[in-house]
PDB file of C-alpha atoms in Angstrom:
ATOM      1  CA  MET J   1      -0.208  -0.148  -0.060  1.00 51.00           C
ATOM      2  CA  THR J   2       1.481   3.449  -1.158  1.00 54.00           C
ATOM      3  CA  SER J   3       0.675   7.104   1.064  1.00 58.00           C
ATOM      4  CA  SER J   4      -0.386   8.187  -2.095  1.00 64.00           C
ATOM      5  CA  ASP J   5      -4.021   6.287  -1.718  1.00 60.00           C
ATOM      6  CA  PRO J   6      -6.612   8.492  -1.526  1.00 64.00           C
ATOM      7  CA  TYR J   7      -8.689   5.605   0.070  1.00 63.00           C
ATOM      8  CA  PRO J   8      -6.876   3.598   2.299  1.00 59.00           C
ATOM      9  CA  SER J   9      -7.868  -0.696   2.915  1.00 64.00           C
ATOM     10  CA  VAL J  10      -9.489  -0.623   6.456  1.00 59.00           C
ATOM     11  CA  HIS J  11      -8.594  -3.842   8.422  1.00 62.00           C
ATOM     12  CA  PRO J  12     -10.662  -4.741  11.499  1.00 60.00           C
ATOM     13  CA  ASP J  13      -8.178  -5.239  14.141  1.00 64.00           C
ATOM     14  CA  ASP J  14      -6.354  -2.283  12.955  1.00 62.00           C
ATOM     15  CA  PRO J  15      -6.128  -0.297  15.912  1.00 60.00           C
ATOM     16  CA  ALA J  16      -6.591   3.060  13.920  1.00 58.00           C
ATOM     17  CA  ALA J  17      -9.796   1.642  12.624  1.00 59.00           C
ATOM     18  CA  GLY J  18     -11.945   3.147  15.243  1.00 58.00           C
ATOM     19  CA  ALA J  19      -9.827   6.504  15.204  1.00 59.00           C
ATOM     20  CA  PRO J  20     -12.162  10.122  14.492  1.00 60.00           C
ATOM     21  CA  VAL J  21     -11.270  11.149  10.722  1.00 59.00           C
ATOM     22  CA  PRO J  22      -9.507  14.616  10.947  1.00 59.00           C
ATOM     23  CA  ALA J  23     -12.284  17.239   9.418  1.00 56.00           C
ATOM     24  CA  GLN J  24     -11.035  19.575   6.907  1.00 62.00           C
ATOM     25  CA  PRO J  25      -9.728  23.059   7.903  1.00 67.00           C
ATOM     26  CA  GLY J  26     -12.817  25.487   7.787  1.00 66.00           C
ATOM     27  CA  TRP J  27     -15.334  22.913   8.101  1.00 66.00           C
ATOM     28  CA  GLN J  28     -17.810  22.761  11.079  1.00 69.00           C
ATOM     29  CA  PRO J  29     -20.090  20.204  12.392  1.00 67.00           C
ATOM     30  CA  GLN J  30     -24.092  21.160  11.535  1.00 70.00           C
ATOM     31  CA  PRO J  31     -26.640  20.158  14.309  1.00 66.00           C
ATOM     32  CA  ASN J  32     -29.307  18.332  12.513  1.00 67.00           C
ATOM     33  CA  PRO J  33     -32.379  20.381  12.809  1.00 63.00           C
ATOM     34  CA  ILE J  34     -35.296  17.249  12.428  1.00 69.00           C
ATOM     35  CA  SER J  35     -33.973  16.055  15.663  1.00 68.00           C
ATOM     36  CA  ALA J  36     -32.974  18.641  17.419  1.00 61.00           C
ATOM     37  CA  PRO J  37     -35.037  19.241  20.433  1.00 65.00           C
ATOM     38  CA  LEU J  38     -38.037  22.088  19.719  1.00 65.00           C
ATOM     39  CA  PRO J  39     -38.256  24.357  22.285  1.00 66.00           C
ATOM     40  CA  ALA J  40     -41.008  24.519  24.997  1.00 67.00           C
ATOM     41  CA  GLN J  41     -44.252  26.810  24.114  1.00 64.00           C
ATOM     42  CA  PRO J  42     -44.799  29.201  27.167  1.00 70.00           C
ATOM     43  CA  TYR J  43     -48.552  29.095  26.589  1.00 68.00           C
ATOM     44  CA  ALA J  44     -51.063  27.212  24.256  1.00 67.00           C
ATOM     45  CA  VAL J  45     -52.217  29.136  21.285  1.00 64.00           C
ATOM     46  CA  VAL J  46     -56.039  30.423  21.434  1.00 68.00           C
ATOM     47  CA  SER J  47     -57.852  31.357  17.675  1.00 69.00           C
ATOM     48  CA  PRO J  48     -59.485  34.474  19.090  1.00 75.00           C
ATOM     49  CA  TYR J  49     -61.822  33.136  16.204  1.00 75.00           C
ATOM     50  CA  PRO J  50     -64.296  30.043  16.404  1.00 78.00           C
ATOM     51  CA  MET J  51     -64.022  27.341  13.840  1.00 83.00           C
ATOM     52  CA  LEU J  52     -66.259  27.466  11.129  1.00 87.00           C
ATOM     53  CA  ARG J  53     -69.000  24.769   9.710  1.00 91.00           C
ATOM     54  CA  THR J  54     -70.098  24.735   6.438  1.00 93.00           C
ATOM     55  CA  SER J  55     -73.672  24.052   6.561  1.00 94.00           C
ATOM     56  CA  GLY J  56     -74.707  20.864   5.602  1.00 95.00           C
ATOM     57  CA  LEU J  57     -78.063  21.828   3.964  1.00 96.00           C
ATOM     58  CA  CYS J  58     -76.178  24.073   1.573  1.00 96.00           C
ATOM     59  CA  VAL J  59     -73.848  21.402   0.599  1.00 96.00           C
ATOM     60  CA  ALA J  60     -76.810  19.284   0.145  1.00 97.00           C
ATOM     61  CA  GLY J  61     -79.067  21.516  -1.892  1.00 97.00           C
ATOM     62  CA  MET J  62     -76.387  22.875  -4.612  1.00 97.00           C
ATOM     63  CA  ILE J  63     -75.903  18.621  -4.793  1.00 97.00           C
ATOM     64  CA  VAL J  64     -79.444  18.162  -5.041  1.00 97.00           C
ATOM     65  CA  GLY J  65     -79.823  20.523  -7.793  1.00 96.00           C
ATOM     66  CA  ILE J  66     -76.651  19.500  -9.711  1.00 96.00           C
ATOM     67  CA  LEU J  67     -78.654  16.168 -10.625  1.00 96.00           C
ATOM     68  CA  ALA J  68     -81.403  18.074 -10.352  1.00 94.00           C
ATOM     69  CA  LEU J  69     -79.981  19.785 -13.841  1.00 93.00           C
ATOM     70  CA  ILE J  70     -78.005  16.473 -15.149  1.00 93.00           C
ATOM     71  CA  GLY J  71     -81.890  15.070 -15.091  1.00 90.00           C
ATOM     72  CA  PHE J  72     -84.053  17.029 -16.696  1.00 83.00           C
ATOM     73  CA  TRP J  73     -85.742  14.487 -19.516  1.00 82.00           C
ATOM     74  CA  ILE J  74     -87.309  12.199 -15.805  1.00 85.00           C
ATOM     75  CA  PRO J  75     -90.590  13.915 -15.960  1.00 80.00           C
ATOM     76  CA  PHE J  76     -91.792  13.594 -11.943  1.00 87.00           C
ATOM     77  CA  GLY J  77     -88.346  12.975 -10.121  1.00 90.00           C
ATOM     78  CA  ASP J  78     -86.968  16.351 -11.835  1.00 91.00           C
ATOM     79  CA  VAL J  79     -89.538  18.458 -10.736  1.00 92.00           C
ATOM     80  CA  LEU J  80     -89.567  16.690  -7.132  1.00 94.00           C
ATOM     81  CA  MET J  81     -85.483  16.770  -7.016  1.00 95.00           C
ATOM     82  CA  GLY J  82     -85.592  20.981  -8.200  1.00 95.00           C
ATOM     83  CA  LEU J  83     -88.292  21.466  -5.315  1.00 95.00           C
ATOM     84  CA  LEU J  84     -86.047  19.382  -2.876  1.00 97.00           C
ATOM     85  CA  ALA J  85     -82.786  21.119  -4.238  1.00 97.00           C
ATOM     86  CA  ILE J  86     -84.754  25.251  -3.686  1.00 96.00           C
ATOM     87  CA  GLY J  87     -86.343  23.961  -0.773  1.00 97.00           C
ATOM     88  CA  LEU J  88     -82.311  22.849   1.101  1.00 97.00           C
ATOM     89  CA  SER J  89     -80.349  25.407  -0.791  1.00 97.00           C
ATOM     90  CA  TRP J  90     -83.558  28.017   0.803  1.00 97.00           C
ATOM     91  CA  ALA J  91     -82.980  26.467   4.834  1.00 97.00           C
ATOM     92  CA  GLY J  92     -78.728  25.826   3.959  1.00 96.00           C
ATOM     93  CA  MET J  93     -78.957  29.917   3.270  1.00 96.00           C
ATOM     94  CA  SER J  94     -81.277  30.585   6.350  1.00 96.00           C
ATOM     95  CA  GLN J  95     -78.608  28.330   8.283  1.00 95.00           C
ATOM     96  CA  ALA J  96     -75.623  30.032   6.810  1.00 94.00           C
ATOM     97  CA  ALA J  97     -76.365  33.333   7.703  1.00 93.00           C
ATOM     98  CA  LYS J  98     -76.326  32.752  11.229  1.00 92.00           C
ATOM     99  CA  PRO J  99     -72.628  33.157  13.634  1.00 90.00           C
ATOM    100  CA  GLY J 100     -69.710  29.837  12.863  1.00 89.00           C
ATOM    101  CA  PHE J 101     -71.404  28.834   9.207  1.00 92.00           C
ATOM    102  CA  THR J 102     -70.140  29.132   6.298  1.00 94.00           C
ATOM    103  CA  GLY J 103     -71.578  28.041   2.784  1.00 94.00           C
ATOM    104  CA  ARG J 104     -73.784  30.884   1.600  1.00 95.00           C
ATOM    105  CA  GLY J 105     -72.161  30.838  -1.512  1.00 95.00           C
ATOM    106  CA  MET J 106     -73.124  26.677  -2.616  1.00 96.00           C
ATOM    107  CA  GLY J 107     -76.662  27.767  -1.170  1.00 96.00           C
ATOM    108  CA  ILE J 108     -76.706  30.354  -3.336  1.00 96.00           C
ATOM    109  CA  ALA J 109     -75.581  27.936  -6.278  1.00 97.00           C
ATOM    110  CA  GLY J 110     -77.684  25.189  -5.241  1.00 97.00           C
ATOM    111  CA  LEU J 111     -81.090  27.649  -5.420  1.00 96.00           C
ATOM    112  CA  VAL J 112     -80.396  28.706  -9.000  1.00 97.00           C
ATOM    113  CA  CYS J 113     -79.395  25.215 -10.610  1.00 96.00           C
ATOM    114  CA  GLY J 114     -82.980  24.112  -8.765  1.00 96.00           C
ATOM    115  CA  ILE J 115     -84.495  26.928 -10.829  1.00 95.00           C
ATOM    116  CA  ILE J 116     -82.777  26.171 -13.646  1.00 95.00           C
ATOM    117  CA  ALA J 117     -83.711  22.344 -13.339  1.00 94.00           C
ATOM    118  CA  MET J 118     -86.967  22.902 -13.113  1.00 93.00           C
ATOM    119  CA  ILE J 119     -87.968  24.814 -16.235  1.00 92.00           C
ATOM    120  CA  PRO J 120     -86.763  22.352 -18.491  1.00 90.00           C
ATOM    121  CA  ALA J 121     -88.392  19.652 -16.666  1.00 89.00           C
ATOM    122  CA  ILE J 122     -91.751  21.235 -16.744  1.00 90.00           C
ATOM    123  CA  ILE J 123     -91.363  21.592 -20.834  1.00 91.00           C
ATOM    124  CA  PHE J 124     -90.062  18.274 -20.915  1.00 89.00           C
ATOM    125  CA  MET J 125     -92.946  16.983 -18.482  1.00 89.00           C
ATOM    126  CA  VAL J 126     -95.577  18.681 -20.864  1.00 91.00           C
ATOM    127  CA  ILE J 127     -93.973  16.909 -23.803  1.00 91.00           C
ATOM    128  CA  PHE J 128     -94.053  13.930 -22.394  1.00 88.00           C
ATOM    129  CA  PHE J 129     -97.665  13.782 -21.475  1.00 88.00           C
ATOM    130  CA  THR J 130     -98.587  15.394 -24.272  1.00 91.00           C
ATOM    131  CA  ALA J 131     -96.960  12.381 -26.839  1.00 90.00           C
ATOM    132  CA  ALA J 132     -98.593  10.103 -24.285  1.00 87.00           C
ATOM    133  CA  ALA J 133    -102.256  11.509 -24.263  1.00 87.00           C
ATOM    134  CA  THR J 134    -102.292  12.161 -28.474  1.00 87.00           C
ATOM    135  CA  VAL J 135    -100.659   8.063 -28.707  1.00 83.00           C
ATOM    136  CA  THR J 136    -103.461   6.523 -26.328  1.00 74.00           C
ATOM    137  CA  THR J 137    -105.721   8.266 -28.215  1.00 73.00           C
ATOM    138  CA  THR J 138    -104.472   7.506 -31.515  1.00 70.00           C
ATOM    139  CA  CYS J 139    -104.051   3.849 -30.837  1.00 65.00           C
ATOM    140  CA  GLY J 140    -108.341   3.517 -29.457  1.00 61.00           C
ATOM    141  CA  LEU J 141    -108.674   4.941 -32.446  1.00 57.00           C
ATOM    142  CA  TYR J 142    -107.148   2.369 -34.447  1.00 62.00           C
ATOM    143  CA  CYS J 143    -105.909  -0.229 -32.535  1.00 59.00           C
TER     144      CYS J 143
END
């Protein structure tokens, strides 16, 4: 083994194997920030504002309103879903106006979706019953 070898081999029976490696000049070991203990907190952090809860009625009204928009072609179901969306959203908006509750925007969205869903639902229901009456009348005469 030569003295110019940058990586000397270490033997387990060598007494110098456990000796610390000399540090380079100007290098200082840094403490590990992950394992360093955190300083003690002198007091508990208390929020001056209470926790706000989202109104579940607003969320339900918005979901039913969106479903009513999608299912406009269901004759009776969509009218019921539209009325349910309007009712849930209205109740949710009044609940969201109370202190400690949020979700007024979702209530407004559910109310608008319910109202907009009622228009094609009523038009589609009129077309459905007109077609059903026409088929019944026509079939009654020629069957």
